[in-house]
């Protein structure tokens, strides 16, 4: 079957420079099968605090840029740590900017989770994202517990996941779900 190229937009819930969530997204970028590209969002840390008074004509330019990237993506990848049993504030703020807009309803989304912990944030994100009418593709869920490991151990684990095809398999399952829903 001929598959059209798809582009994915990856949202990281951690602003940390050495974020393991981001590292997993970067590994997915390197593992992309032919016809899939991933751009990692660098705008989340620049978004102002959400205020419904600043929607519509008053929407900040950076929010419009963020929303435009989401609109043009065929699907989203979310990699987000758990903070205090919940969603990190900065990431929830980014989602809040999207709630009343039309970019996200029915947009396919997969989770890439970088920890053996964090089931509470996964459950909360699922609830929030489904409330926003995103389509979570459970079959593409990827968990690679690199968090808490040394830099060297993380690198080895990510390389092994790439070479074994674990990362590309998730992306292929995501692509199939996107194609089936198109
Ligand atoms: C403020 C803060 C709160 C945290 N709360 C939790 C928590 O409730 N449960 C948990 O499993 N880990 C918690 N952690 C650990 C992070 O989820 C974990 O270190 C994660 O891997 C960090 O992701 P990152 O490497 O992408 O920044 C917390 C970390 C921070 C900084």
XYZ file of N, CA and C and ligand atoms in Angstrom, residues 12-23 79-86 88 113-121 146-148 154, ligand 1:
133
model
N 6.514 18.592 24.144
C 7.209 18.105 25.335
C 6.686 18.849 26.568
N 6.350 18.088 27.599
C 5.795 18.685 28.814
C 6.831 19.189 29.782
N 8.105 18.979 29.459
C 9.187 19.423 30.341
C 10.002 20.511 29.651
N 10.324 21.544 30.412
C 11.154 22.636 29.880
C 12.631 22.434 30.233
N 12.935 21.357 30.946
C 14.295 21.116 31.423
C 15.250 20.876 30.250
N 16.438 21.458 30.378
C 17.402 21.289 29.286
C 17.752 19.814 29.061
N 17.916 19.073 30.170
C 18.288 17.662 30.039
C 17.063 16.752 30.136
N 15.939 17.255 29.675
C 14.679 16.505 29.802
C 14.756 15.134 29.126
N 14.349 14.104 29.867
C 14.301 12.757 29.286
C 13.104 12.628 28.342
N 12.053 13.390 28.640
C 10.873 13.363 27.748
C 11.278 13.889 26.368
N 12.049 14.978 26.388
C 12.508 15.541 25.112
C 13.496 14.603 24.420
N 14.309 13.976 25.212
C 15.304 13.066 24.624
C 14.611 11.915 23.889
N 4.920 13.956 25.021
C 5.832 13.326 25.973
C 5.908 14.240 27.192
N 5.339 13.780 28.297
C 5.132 14.707 29.420
C 5.407 14.035 30.761
N 6.238 14.644 31.587
C 6.488 14.059 32.915
C 5.322 14.324 33.865
N 5.365 13.650 34.998
C 4.364 13.898 36.052
C 4.961 14.840 37.090
N 4.223 15.886 37.429
C 4.618 16.807 38.500
C 3.529 16.781 39.573
N 3.899 16.474 40.789
C 2.941 16.489 41.913
C 1.637 15.777 41.542
N 1.809 14.579 41.005
C 0.677 13.716 40.629
C -0.185 14.324 39.534
N 0.350 15.253 38.767
C -0.483 15.860 37.737
C 0.309 16.355 36.541
N 2.299 19.085 34.413
C 3.096 20.290 34.662
C 2.332 21.543 34.213
N 6.146 7.992 26.485
C 6.360 8.242 27.914
C 7.747 7.747 28.316
N 8.500 8.645 28.965
C 9.926 8.349 29.218
C 10.200 7.829 30.622
N 9.158 7.405 31.335
C 9.375 6.965 32.723
C 8.575 5.701 33.018
N 9.083 4.902 33.984
C 8.297 3.751 34.437
C 7.217 4.220 35.411
N 7.320 5.484 35.845
C 6.311 6.071 36.715
C 5.436 7.028 35.893
N 4.597 7.788 36.597
C 3.824 8.812 35.881
C 2.505 8.334 35.317
N 1.956 7.239 35.875
C 0.654 6.779 35.363
C -0.467 7.781 35.665
N -0.272 8.558 36.740
C -1.317 9.542 37.069
C -1.372 10.642 36.009
N -0.207 11.098 35.566
C -0.236 12.154 34.542
C -0.771 11.611 33.220
N 13.537 5.779 30.405
C 14.897 6.311 30.485
C 15.083 7.243 31.689
N 13.994 7.774 32.215
C 14.078 8.736 33.333
C 14.770 8.102 34.533
N 15.626 8.897 35.152
C 16.319 8.420 36.354
C 17.593 7.648 36.053
N 20.960 6.148 29.436
C 19.863 6.662 28.587
C 20.225 6.519 27.114
C 8.316 19.545 40.581
C 8.407 18.066 40.303
C 7.397 17.232 40.743
C 7.446 15.860 40.481
N 6.409 15.050 40.860
C 6.400 13.751 40.506
C 5.278 12.924 40.802
O 4.298 13.338 41.381
N 5.325 11.623 40.402
C 6.389 11.095 39.710
O 6.363 9.938 39.331
N 7.473 11.867 39.426
C 7.480 13.170 39.799
N 8.554 13.969 39.473
C 9.657 13.373 38.742
C 9.539 13.638 37.238
O 8.299 13.240 36.735
C 10.628 12.860 36.532
O 11.874 13.283 37.031
C 10.559 13.042 35.037
O 11.351 12.078 34.468
C 11.081 14.400 34.598
O 10.900 14.503 33.208
P 11.985 15.227 32.300
O 13.257 14.437 32.432
O 11.422 15.171 30.931
O 12.149 16.619 32.810
C 8.551 15.331 39.780
C 9.585 16.198 39.360
C 9.510 17.532 39.609
C 10.611 18.452 39.107
